[in-house]
Amino acid sequence: MIRADNISTGYRSNSEKSKGKKFFVVHSELNFSLNRGELVCLIGENGAGKSTLIKTLCGFIPLVSGNLFVDEKNINELNSRDIASEIGVVLSNAPDLNNMTAYEVVCMGRYPFTGMFGKLTDSDYEKVDEAIGIIDAGKLKHKNFNMMSDGEKQKIMIAKTLAQQTPNIIMDEPMAFLDFPSKIEMINILKNLAHNHDKAVLISTHNLEIALDMADKLWLMNAKGNFIQTTSAELIENNLLEEYFNKETAEWILGR
Amino acid sequence: MHFNFVVNVNNVTRVSDCMRWLNMKRKISSTNFVIGSVCILLILFVINLMMGSFKIDFHDLWDFMFNRNEDLQKVIIQSRLNSAITAILAGAGLAISGLLLQTLFKNPLADPSILGISSGASVGVAICLLALGTTQTTIFSLATFSRHAMIVISSVMGTLPVLLILLLVSKKTSNKLIILITGLMISFINSSLVSIVEFFSMKESLYSYMLWGMGSFSNVPPQLILSFALILIIVILLSLLLAKPLNAALLGDNYAKNLGVNLSGLRFWTILFSGIIIAVVTAYCGPIGFIGIAVPHIVRMLTKTANHLILIPACVLFGSCFALFSLLITRIPGFDGALPINVVTSLIGAPILIKIMFSPSMKSQNDQS
């Protein structure tokens, strides 16, 4: 579980916008919690600050202010290895890996738990097999990673996170480069992870219709610095889409 | 009895067991590789001792090794033994540093000479020669220990700034082309610097510098070969400790960070280890090209793995073979050791590299960069 207490997100900047300050703040005073067993979709227009929030939660860019708690422990007090066993990350771009099978990529997920030379033990292999079993990628195991499709690569990267055995999984636009059937397969896998494997899953996405349909919770954000934690039903009831996107989008979505 | 049998079948068909079996298969193929390259290494080593303008047959070699007979041949074998050992160490070192740099910069074309790192060492050595002055034809003959130390240290001092610049550039951009062009520009700047130093140098220093620049495996004096070997072996062994984080670094910076890799630490140690290797080898053998880039690619192609725990030892073995083979070519009757080592490594390495660039396993990388 991840809990944010009045956090501000932003990035280091030397541009005029930041007016001499070290950070250009995108969102300030955000409060939310990401709970186990929930699939949360983060939606918003381009430039709304989704990626900045995701990167902050993953620890890729520093927190501007506020406190972030992972399992009620302040993230600043955790070392990189602790964080590696708490938060698993899947990025929108799959890495470029030659001479590596999908199985070896999933094995990488055991990195925080292996010794000096990274040798996997029998129990490590068991966990890797289990991870591959959960996403049903047994057939892909011996395929060369670079020979796989984008959807298959993304599935393998999720399996890597599962082998990492983190309670929290954060994904930056996992469906960005996938065709429609793969998107559906992906969101079903994620829902299964949240509901049947007790993971806290946060994804950022531009696929509004899928997010509205499948997410347990929605996080909406816009470039004006607004952020709201809601559900699909509430969102439609209060007509929040118009506020966070535009009238046309809201009408199109509601018209369906 | 029957029940037992069923359990066994279940165990065998379990996924993890299959995988372990597959892993075994891979291990066998890498042991094959090790046995093969060790054999090639030994054969090349022996031929290297035998061949040259003064031919020594196997019987005499045997005599030298085990009966310790004292005659003229001993001197010749001793000097050949010296350059063969230097070649083994230099080849292994350059191949390792090429591998480390390729992973660190995520660039299949990274290599000590292409990224301008050995040109940095050249500047260091040239300045050192200018400062010390020389009356000898080669920079190392009749030299004192302090002189050797100064040449090696100035080579290290020339190497590290180049590596740091490359590191800064690679942090600013992930574009492989920009990193390569930066390396190329550094080479140009360094060769200008060397020209300036040459302008102020004496004729003798100039000549010895020129000879050094052609590359040679016979510059390490016999009394220093042990320390030369010790430095390289220690650094190569230490680089094995980087195998695990380097494997994770293949996934890219963000994924590696998420797995708990200390990226700045990894960069520091990789730069330091490869810098020391390149500086020491270049100080004694001159700027030798193509071993650092060709060997890791050949090894990847042969072992079909990206695991550095396998790649590093494989590069040691294959790099040594490559260097010994090049040394052998310079001894071909007719050339009689007059052929500079750099000529040979380029002639062998460049075509191999072009061939590898077009191989299917490289294709996806080329398309992306």
XYZ file of C-alpha atoms in Angstrom:
625
model
C 0.000 0.000 0.000
C 1.212 3.475 -0.851
C -0.071 6.551 0.960
C 0.661 10.131 -0.044
C 0.507 12.825 2.588
C 0.444 16.323 1.097
C 2.999 15.545 -1.566
C 4.047 17.868 -4.365
C 5.345 16.524 -7.626
C 7.540 18.317 -10.106
C 10.816 18.182 -11.886
C 14.138 19.902 -11.783
C 14.116 22.780 -14.168
C 16.187 25.736 -15.211
C 13.500 27.202 -17.418
C 11.874 30.581 -16.875
C 8.679 28.966 -15.676
C 10.282 27.905 -12.415
C 11.413 31.487 -11.736
C 14.764 30.647 -10.233
C 13.387 27.888 -8.017
C 15.014 24.507 -8.076
C 11.853 22.647 -8.931
C 9.042 23.288 -11.326
C 6.042 22.098 -9.355
C 3.359 20.327 -11.369
C 0.950 19.260 -8.628
C 0.979 20.290 -5.000
C -0.657 18.942 -1.871
C -1.794 15.630 -3.259
C -3.391 13.198 -0.848
C -4.265 9.696 -1.903
C -3.781 6.086 -1.042
C -3.189 3.100 -3.247
C -4.524 0.001 -1.528
C -3.900 -3.673 -2.072
C -6.587 -5.422 -4.047
C -7.355 -2.329 -6.113
C -6.787 -1.498 -9.749
C -6.377 2.253 -10.057
C -6.283 4.099 -13.371
C -4.651 7.492 -13.540
C -6.195 9.510 -16.352
C -5.761 12.995 -17.670
C -4.823 14.905 -20.770
C -1.328 15.045 -22.180
C 0.741 17.366 -20.025
C -1.503 16.926 -16.996
C 1.410 15.551 -14.978
C 0.600 11.834 -15.019
C 4.117 10.785 -15.862
C 5.585 13.128 -13.267
C 3.426 11.553 -10.574
C 4.228 8.024 -11.738
C 7.952 8.768 -11.850
C 7.812 10.308 -8.384
C 6.045 7.242 -6.966
C 8.620 4.969 -8.610
C 11.464 7.001 -7.155
C 12.883 7.990 -10.541
C 12.569 11.690 -9.717
C 12.725 13.143 -6.207
C 9.717 14.161 -4.198
C 9.399 17.960 -4.105
C 7.706 18.073 -0.703
C 5.412 16.078 1.550
C 5.648 12.509 2.745
C 5.199 9.286 0.880
C 4.563 6.136 2.867
C 5.046 2.609 1.596
C 3.399 0.139 3.968
C 3.348 2.946 6.546
C 7.135 3.393 6.303
C 8.412 6.722 5.048
C 10.011 6.191 1.649
C 12.948 8.440 2.565
C 13.941 6.015 5.293
C 13.974 2.985 2.991
C 17.094 1.950 1.078
C 17.028 1.105 -2.616
C 16.805 -2.600 -1.880
C 13.784 -2.194 0.385
C 12.030 -0.097 -2.225
C 12.879 -2.725 -4.849
C 10.921 -5.283 -2.862
C 7.981 -2.909 -2.268
C 7.323 -1.229 -5.620
C 7.525 -2.970 -8.972
C 7.641 -0.888 -12.120
C 6.612 -1.529 -15.715
C 7.438 1.198 -18.234
C 5.702 1.949 -21.510
C 8.825 1.203 -23.549
C 10.135 -2.334 -23.348
C 13.924 -2.605 -23.068
C 16.048 -3.613 -26.031
C 17.538 -6.947 -25.082
C 19.612 -9.154 -27.311
C 20.520 -12.765 -26.599
C 18.098 -12.962 -23.716
C 15.116 -15.256 -23.411
C 11.870 -14.134 -21.829
C 12.650 -16.490 -18.953
C 15.954 -14.763 -18.250
C 14.215 -11.391 -18.241
C 11.721 -12.628 -15.652
C 14.656 -14.000 -13.631
C 15.932 -10.419 -13.381
C 13.040 -9.785 -11.041
C 14.852 -11.839 -8.419
C 17.782 -9.380 -8.483
C 17.114 -7.808 -5.054
C 17.109 -11.236 -3.406
C 20.200 -12.889 -4.898
C 23.790 -12.877 -3.697
C 26.953 -11.235 -4.936
C 27.001 -12.898 -8.354
C 23.246 -13.043 -8.834
C 22.979 -16.835 -8.844
C 19.353 -17.983 -8.516
C 18.454 -20.683 -6.031
C 15.766 -23.350 -6.475
C 13.240 -21.263 -4.588
C 14.056 -18.295 -6.846
C 13.318 -20.449 -9.893
C 10.054 -21.547 -8.306
C 9.005 -17.927 -7.871
C 9.924 -17.146 -11.464
C 7.838 -20.079 -12.697
C 4.971 -18.962 -10.494
C 5.164 -15.441 -11.941
C 5.082 -16.781 -15.487
C 2.170 -19.018 -14.540
C 0.108 -16.099 -13.210
C 0.221 -14.203 -16.481
C -0.047 -17.448 -18.457
C 3.086 -16.856 -20.505
C 4.448 -20.396 -20.405
C 4.608 -20.528 -24.179
C 6.781 -17.417 -24.379
C 9.409 -18.624 -21.916
C 12.073 -19.736 -24.342
C 11.432 -17.069 -26.928
C 14.107 -14.499 -27.564
C 12.959 -11.261 -25.941
C 13.709 -9.133 -28.983
C 11.678 -11.421 -31.236
C 8.464 -10.920 -29.281
C 5.605 -8.526 -29.983
C 5.079 -5.398 -27.895
C 2.196 -7.014 -26.015
C 4.254 -10.117 -25.233
C 7.190 -8.011 -24.073
C 4.894 -6.031 -21.792
C 3.494 -9.264 -20.332
C 7.010 -10.496 -19.638
C 7.893 -7.232 -17.928
C 4.829 -7.689 -15.713
C 6.021 -11.216 -14.928
C 9.397 -9.715 -13.959
C 7.561 -7.471 -11.482
C 5.669 -10.484 -10.133
C 8.939 -12.367 -9.659
C 10.098 -9.320 -7.740
C 7.116 -10.066 -5.440
C 6.280 -6.457 -4.741
C 2.885 -5.722 -3.200
C 2.648 -2.559 -5.325
C 2.847 -2.476 -9.101
C 3.082 0.845 -10.913
C 2.848 1.042 -14.676
C 3.423 4.000 -16.960
C 1.034 3.678 -19.905
C 1.314 -0.100 -20.233
C -1.174 -0.169 -23.077
C 0.350 2.636 -25.134
C 1.826 0.539 -27.921
C -0.603 -2.373 -27.890
C -3.308 -3.302 -30.357
C -6.880 -3.486 -29.085
C -7.073 -7.213 -28.210
C -3.752 -6.940 -26.373
C -5.074 -3.950 -24.427
C -8.048 -5.987 -23.273
C -5.795 -8.914 -22.374
C -3.509 -6.545 -20.462
C -6.268 -4.922 -18.418
C -7.706 -8.343 -17.577
C -4.309 -9.506 -16.352
C -4.005 -6.386 -14.202
C -7.484 -6.800 -12.779
C -6.690 -10.409 -11.956
C -3.497 -9.310 -10.192
C -5.336 -6.773 -8.087
C -8.345 -8.901 -7.184
C -6.951 -12.422 -6.961
C -3.336 -11.814 -5.999
C -3.864 -8.915 -3.607
C -1.646 -6.449 -5.438
C -2.043 -2.696 -5.484
C -1.966 -1.819 -9.172
C -1.660 1.726 -10.495
C -1.576 2.417 -14.199
C -1.609 5.645 -16.146
C -3.531 5.418 -19.376
C -5.142 7.347 -22.211
C -7.730 4.644 -22.782
C -10.665 6.355 -21.078
C -13.283 3.835 -22.106
C -11.278 0.892 -20.780
C -10.404 2.764 -17.577
C -14.043 3.693 -16.899
C -15.105 0.117 -17.422
C -12.438 -1.774 -15.522
C -10.861 0.378 -12.828
C -11.821 0.061 -9.173
C -10.745 3.623 -8.655
C -9.958 6.497 -10.953
C -7.485 9.259 -10.347
C -8.147 12.267 -12.511
C -5.715 15.079 -13.001
C -5.390 18.113 -15.197
C -2.714 20.652 -16.018
C -4.318 23.271 -13.763
C -3.159 21.262 -10.786
C -6.494 19.632 -9.949
C -6.522 16.062 -8.718
C -9.410 13.898 -7.629
C -9.769 10.326 -6.444
C -13.084 8.883 -7.596
C -14.941 5.963 -9.166
C -16.511 5.616 -12.601
C -20.046 5.979 -11.235
C -19.254 9.129 -9.267
C -17.368 10.552 -12.171
C -20.324 10.266 -14.507
C -22.793 11.403 -11.876
C -20.894 14.581 -11.071
C -19.944 15.179 -14.691
C -16.276 15.460 -13.804
C -15.155 14.555 -17.310
C -16.072 18.009 -18.519
C -13.871 19.542 -15.862
C -10.869 17.310 -16.437
C -11.078 16.919 -20.182
C -13.392 18.967 -22.371
C -17.029 19.061 -23.276
C -16.631 17.119 -26.503
C -14.838 14.245 -24.789
C -17.400 14.133 -22.007
C -20.281 14.047 -24.454
C -18.662 11.361 -26.556
C -17.987 9.124 -23.583
C -21.415 9.668 -22.027
C -23.147 9.185 -25.336
C -21.979 5.604 -25.452
C 5.553 -48.658 -6.322
C 3.060 -47.440 -8.795
C 2.365 -44.327 -6.754
C 6.065 -43.492 -6.639
C 6.294 -43.629 -10.378
C 3.474 -41.109 -10.801
C 5.112 -38.687 -8.399
C 8.347 -38.918 -10.329
C 6.672 -38.145 -13.611
C 5.006 -35.151 -12.043
C 8.328 -33.912 -10.785
C 10.025 -34.231 -14.130
C 7.298 -32.428 -15.983
C 7.337 -29.538 -13.556
C 8.225 -26.345 -15.317
C 11.184 -25.496 -13.117
C 12.772 -28.867 -13.786
C 12.534 -28.332 -17.501
C 14.150 -24.977 -17.076
C 16.957 -26.391 -15.009
C 17.547 -28.926 -17.719
C 17.676 -26.130 -20.277
C 20.101 -24.212 -18.098
C 22.303 -27.287 -17.963
C 22.281 -27.428 -21.708
C 23.411 -23.815 -21.865
C 26.124 -24.514 -19.325
C 27.434 -27.357 -21.433
C 27.678 -25.112 -24.442
C 29.570 -22.486 -22.480
C 31.890 -25.150 -21.052
C 32.477 -26.262 -24.630
C 33.360 -22.689 -25.427
C 35.763 -22.506 -22.501
C 37.465 -25.803 -23.342
C 37.692 -24.814 -27.005
C 39.204 -21.427 -26.394
C 41.632 -22.717 -23.757
C 42.883 -25.274 -26.292
C 43.234 -22.609 -28.988
C 44.988 -20.381 -26.482
C 47.534 -23.071 -25.589
C 48.198 -23.955 -29.211
C 48.662 -20.303 -30.169
C 50.921 -19.804 -27.170
C 53.222 -22.664 -28.127
C 53.317 -21.670 -31.811
C 54.146 -18.129 -30.751
C 57.182 -19.381 -28.874
C 58.333 -21.483 -31.812
C 57.792 -19.154 -34.740
C 59.853 -16.202 -35.846
C 62.974 -15.301 -37.751
C 64.880 -17.753 -35.577
C 62.946 -21.007 -35.647
C 62.847 -23.135 -32.552
C 61.499 -26.655 -32.822
C 59.281 -28.271 -30.262
C 62.090 -30.415 -28.852
C 64.186 -27.363 -27.953
C 61.162 -25.706 -26.420
C 60.571 -28.780 -24.275
C 64.218 -28.726 -23.286
C 63.954 -25.111 -22.262
C 60.828 -25.612 -20.240
C 61.872 -28.684 -18.309
C 65.650 -29.090 -18.483
C 66.617 -25.445 -18.231
C 69.533 -25.689 -20.643
C 71.682 -22.623 -20.936
C 72.360 -21.386 -24.425
C 71.485 -18.800 -26.999
C 67.993 -20.153 -27.534
C 67.100 -19.346 -23.989
C 67.354 -15.632 -24.625
C 65.110 -15.831 -27.644
C 62.498 -17.997 -25.949
C 62.556 -15.728 -22.932
C 61.752 -12.666 -25.015
C 59.044 -14.501 -26.953
C 57.561 -15.799 -23.733
C 57.495 -12.229 -22.528
C 55.594 -10.861 -25.496
C 53.226 -13.852 -25.566
C 52.275 -13.268 -21.923
C 51.884 -9.543 -22.577
C 49.640 -10.317 -25.538
C 47.450 -12.632 -23.444
C 47.026 -10.017 -20.718
C 46.531 -7.072 -23.059
C 44.040 -8.956 -25.225
C 42.039 -10.076 -22.203
C 42.106 -6.590 -20.694
C 41.061 -4.757 -23.837
C 38.254 -7.218 -24.526
C 36.909 -6.821 -20.976
C 37.068 -3.033 -21.083
C 35.259 -3.082 -24.440
C 32.537 -5.280 -22.948
C 32.158 -3.072 -19.856
C 31.947 0.098 -21.958
C 29.429 -1.420 -24.366
C 27.099 -2.285 -21.510
C 27.670 0.977 -19.637
C 27.024 3.215 -22.632
C 24.357 0.861 -24.048
C 26.253 1.168 -27.270
C 27.368 -1.792 -29.393
C 30.099 0.370 -30.944
C 31.733 1.405 -27.680
C 35.421 0.525 -27.563
C 38.607 2.089 -26.139
C 39.816 3.405 -29.483
C 36.484 4.407 -31.053
C 35.380 6.407 -28.000
C 38.736 8.196 -27.938
C 39.808 6.715 -24.605
C 43.136 5.362 -25.818
C 43.746 8.704 -27.530
C 43.541 10.221 -24.044
C 46.226 7.795 -22.936
C 48.298 8.854 -25.952
C 48.206 12.478 -24.831
C 49.339 11.426 -21.361
C 52.210 9.355 -22.724
C 53.257 12.057 -25.214
C 53.379 14.718 -22.495
C 55.287 12.354 -20.251
C 57.849 11.674 -22.981
C 58.269 15.387 -23.604
C 58.769 16.036 -19.919
C 61.187 13.158 -19.376
C 63.005 13.341 -22.654
C 64.486 10.183 -24.105
C 67.645 9.018 -25.723
C 66.419 5.536 -26.460
C 64.755 4.214 -29.546
C 61.876 2.660 -27.635
C 60.359 4.435 -24.686
C 60.858 1.595 -22.269
C 64.329 0.250 -22.922
C 66.826 0.774 -20.096
C 64.214 2.609 -18.098
C 64.106 2.853 -14.347
C 61.116 1.829 -12.274
C 60.112 5.416 -11.485
C 60.104 6.206 -15.182
C 57.757 3.296 -15.826
C 55.508 4.395 -13.015
C 55.357 7.912 -14.414
C 54.447 6.734 -17.880
C 51.666 4.494 -16.536
C 50.323 7.210 -14.241
C 50.302 9.833 -16.987
C 48.486 7.332 -19.184
C 45.852 6.891 -16.473
C 45.592 10.669 -16.092
C 45.003 10.979 -19.821
C 42.362 8.256 -19.847
C 40.106 9.207 -16.964
C 39.076 12.717 -18.181
C 37.917 11.218 -21.480
C 35.840 8.627 -19.637
C 34.325 11.298 -17.413
C 33.373 13.466 -20.384
C 31.769 10.453 -22.059
C 29.890 9.680 -18.872
C 28.543 13.221 -18.621
C 27.436 13.141 -22.252
C 25.765 9.770 -21.785
C 23.831 11.122 -18.800
C 22.613 14.088 -20.846
C 21.506 12.068 -23.845
C 20.664 8.487 -24.573
C 21.340 8.954 -28.263
C 23.991 6.403 -29.210
C 25.125 8.437 -32.181
C 25.882 11.538 -30.102
C 28.034 9.508 -27.719
C 29.971 8.051 -30.642
C 30.468 11.464 -32.255
C 31.636 12.867 -28.912
C 34.217 10.086 -28.740
C 35.320 10.852 -32.273
C 35.680 14.562 -31.510
C 37.679 13.762 -28.379
C 40.026 11.701 -30.574
C 40.501 14.707 -32.877
C 41.164 17.067 -29.981
C 43.618 14.605 -28.476
C 45.499 14.086 -31.726
C 45.826 17.880 -32.035
C 47.177 17.990 -28.498
C 49.655 15.254 -29.360
C 50.766 17.267 -32.412
C 51.388 20.300 -30.234
C 53.427 18.179 -27.822
C 55.328 16.655 -30.756
C 56.209 20.121 -32.008
C 58.103 20.802 -28.807
C 59.679 17.350 -28.605
C 63.173 16.210 -29.516
C 63.730 14.076 -32.550
C 64.443 10.991 -30.448
C 61.250 11.329 -28.406
C 59.300 11.796 -31.586
C 60.693 8.614 -33.048
C 60.061 6.577 -29.914
C 56.542 7.980 -29.660
C 55.865 7.001 -33.262
C 57.063 3.462 -32.643
C 54.900 3.277 -29.516
C 51.856 4.413 -31.483
C 52.126 1.435 -33.825
C 51.532 -0.939 -30.972
C 53.718 -3.741 -29.739
C 53.500 -6.553 -27.227
C 57.244 -6.658 -26.562
C 57.656 -3.433 -24.598
C 57.066 -4.786 -21.120
C 60.503 -5.399 -19.561
C 60.968 -8.899 -18.071
C 61.422 -7.590 -14.542
C 58.087 -5.757 -14.715
C 55.952 -8.409 -16.376
C 54.837 -9.725 -13.009
C 53.492 -6.382 -11.789
C 51.907 -5.744 -15.214
C 50.164 -9.109 -14.924
C 49.166 -8.553 -11.323
C 47.456 -5.200 -11.950
C 45.487 -6.540 -14.923
C 44.509 -9.829 -13.279
C 43.297 -8.075 -10.128
C 41.194 -5.576 -12.069
C 39.756 -8.295 -14.307
C 38.826 -10.400 -11.277
C 37.246 -7.366 -9.604
C 35.213 -6.672 -12.726
C 33.484 -10.030 -12.157
C 31.837 -8.380 -9.159
C 30.130 -5.994 -11.578
C 28.526 -8.861 -13.509
C 25.277 -8.829 -11.525
C 24.541 -5.067 -11.690
C 25.686 -4.967 -15.328
C 23.138 -7.666 -16.166
C 20.404 -5.570 -14.561
C 21.684 -2.444 -16.318
C 20.860 -4.134 -19.630
C 17.183 -3.498 -18.825
C 17.785 0.254 -18.925
C 18.406 2.814 -16.180
C 14.867 2.979 -14.790
C 14.280 -0.754 -14.620
C 17.717 -1.201 -13.069
C 16.974 1.479 -10.497
C 13.676 -0.235 -9.663
C 15.578 -3.460 -9.016
C 17.732 -1.658 -6.463
C 20.863 -1.183 -8.586
C 23.094 1.632 -7.364
C 23.564 3.217 -10.783
C 26.091 5.898 -9.902
C 28.195 3.333 -8.066
C 28.029 0.985 -11.018
C 29.074 3.783 -13.398
C 31.959 4.776 -11.134
C 33.409 1.279 -10.815
C 32.915 0.397 -14.461
C 34.654 3.611 -15.548
C 37.447 3.075 -13.039
C 38.104 -0.564 -13.940
C 37.973 -0.086 -17.693
C 40.014 3.122 -17.365
C 42.790 1.371 -15.433
C 42.893 -1.530 -17.856
C 42.988 0.717 -20.928
C 45.576 3.033 -19.404
C 47.950 0.262 -18.315
C 47.647 -1.698 -21.558
C 47.966 1.422 -23.714
C 50.972 2.697 -21.766
C 52.929 -0.464 -22.551
C 51.483 -1.732 -25.801
C 50.380 1.483 -27.514
C 46.846 2.315 -28.640
C 45.634 -1.045 -29.924
C 42.373 -0.937 -31.827
C 39.580 -3.395 -32.577
C 40.238 -5.998 -29.872
C 37.917 -4.104 -27.522
C 35.064 -3.914 -29.996
C 35.363 -7.122 -32.014
C 35.944 -9.630 -29.219
C 32.800 -8.951 -27.116
C 30.652 -9.180 -30.249
C 32.226 -12.443 -31.355
C 31.822 -13.827 -27.848
C 28.146 -12.800 -27.696
C 27.556 -14.421 -31.048
C 29.239 -17.671 -30.015
C 27.841 -18.024 -26.492
C 24.390 -16.581 -27.314
C 24.041 -15.046 -23.896
C 23.828 -11.588 -22.350
C 24.907 -12.785 -18.896
C 28.080 -10.964 -17.898
C 29.076 -13.750 -15.547
C 29.645 -15.819 -18.689
C 30.649 -12.981 -21.018
C 33.500 -11.662 -18.854
C 35.468 -14.937 -18.617
C 34.668 -15.689 -22.263
C 36.048 -12.270 -23.275
C 39.217 -12.961 -21.278
C 39.789 -16.215 -23.140
C 38.815 -15.027 -26.583
C 40.577 -11.665 -26.236
C 43.792 -13.496 -25.358
C 43.394 -15.763 -28.383
C 42.769 -12.758 -30.641
C 45.870 -10.945 -29.387
C 48.081 -14.053 -29.613
C 46.882 -14.695 -33.143
C 47.657 -11.095 -34.120
C 51.097 -11.447 -32.559
C 51.627 -14.602 -34.567
C 50.757 -12.823 -37.810
C 53.407 -10.171 -37.141
C 55.934 -13.002 -36.923
C 55.047 -14.516 -40.290
C 58.262 -15.207 -42.201
C 58.956 -12.219 -44.400
C 57.659 -9.708 -41.902
C 59.902 -10.898 -39.083
C 58.257 -8.892 -36.369
C 58.428 -5.673 -38.353
C 54.650 -5.553 -38.759
C 53.047 -3.339 -36.094
C 50.361 -5.059 -34.031
C 47.824 -2.347 -34.818
C 47.968 -3.119 -38.514
C 47.068 -6.742 -37.840
C 44.256 -6.131 -35.348
C 42.644 -3.638 -37.734
C 42.967 -5.948 -40.712
C 41.351 -8.831 -38.826
C 38.984 -6.870 -36.616
C 37.366 -4.449 -39.045
C 35.980 -7.038 -41.509
C 34.714 -9.196 -38.628
C 32.955 -6.172 -37.189
C 31.278 -5.277 -40.476
C 30.131 -8.880 -40.813
C 28.687 -8.826 -37.279
C 26.836 -5.542 -37.888
C 24.787 -7.287 -40.539
C 24.071 -10.404 -38.513
C 20.421 -10.898 -37.523
C 21.087 -10.567 -33.800
C 22.398 -7.033 -34.308
C 19.635 -5.989 -36.622
C 17.119 -4.816 -34.070
C 19.766 -2.718 -32.339
C 20.743 -1.046 -35.578
C 17.146 -0.229 -36.383
C 16.629 1.452 -33.049
C 19.715 3.636 -32.950
